[in-house]
GROMACS .gro file of C-alpha atoms in nm:
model
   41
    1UNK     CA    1   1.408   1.162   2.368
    2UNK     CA    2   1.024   1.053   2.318
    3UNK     CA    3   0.968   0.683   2.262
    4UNK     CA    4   0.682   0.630   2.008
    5UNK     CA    5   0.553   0.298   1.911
    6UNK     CA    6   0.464   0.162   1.569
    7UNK     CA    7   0.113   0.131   1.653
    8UNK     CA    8  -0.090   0.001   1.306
    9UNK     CA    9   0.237  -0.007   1.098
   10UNK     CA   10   0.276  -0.287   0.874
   11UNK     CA   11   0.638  -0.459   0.774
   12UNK     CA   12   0.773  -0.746   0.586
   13UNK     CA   13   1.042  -0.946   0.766
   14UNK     CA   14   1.237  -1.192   0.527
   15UNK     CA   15   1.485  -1.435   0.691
   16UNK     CA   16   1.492  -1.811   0.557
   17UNK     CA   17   1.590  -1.909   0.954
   18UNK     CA   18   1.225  -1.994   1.054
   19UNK     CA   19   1.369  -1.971   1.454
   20UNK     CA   20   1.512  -1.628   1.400
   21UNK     CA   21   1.216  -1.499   1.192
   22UNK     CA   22   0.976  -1.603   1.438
   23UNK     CA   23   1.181  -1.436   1.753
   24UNK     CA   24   1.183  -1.133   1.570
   25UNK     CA   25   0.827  -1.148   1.453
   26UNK     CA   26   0.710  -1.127   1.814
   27UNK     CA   27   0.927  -0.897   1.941
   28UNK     CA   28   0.880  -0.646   1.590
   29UNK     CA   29   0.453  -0.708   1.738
   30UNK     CA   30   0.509  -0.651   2.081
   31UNK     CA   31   0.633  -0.291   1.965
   32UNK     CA   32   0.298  -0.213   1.818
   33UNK     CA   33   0.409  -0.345   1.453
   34UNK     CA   34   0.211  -0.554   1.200
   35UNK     CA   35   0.456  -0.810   1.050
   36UNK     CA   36   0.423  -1.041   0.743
   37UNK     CA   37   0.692  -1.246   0.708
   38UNK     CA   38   0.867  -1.426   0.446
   39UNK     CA   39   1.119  -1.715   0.382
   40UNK     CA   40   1.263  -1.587   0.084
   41UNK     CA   41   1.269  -1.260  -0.090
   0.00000   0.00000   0.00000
């Protein structure tokens, strides 16, 4: 299996838990991915 990282790709996380949306923001960007996140959807 190849591992290939999201180098340039951009996402939006929503989750209204700022501590959970901000743990997952980094690790989403330490993969390579662009995030912009959101409270609400």
């Amino acid at each position: 299996m190849r591992e290939t990282r999201a180098v340039g790709t951009r996402i939006l996380y929503v989750e209204d838990d700022h501590r959970i949306r901000g743990s997952v923001k980094l690790a989403l960007e330490d993969e390579g991915w662009q995030v912009d996140e959101s409270e609400t959807g």
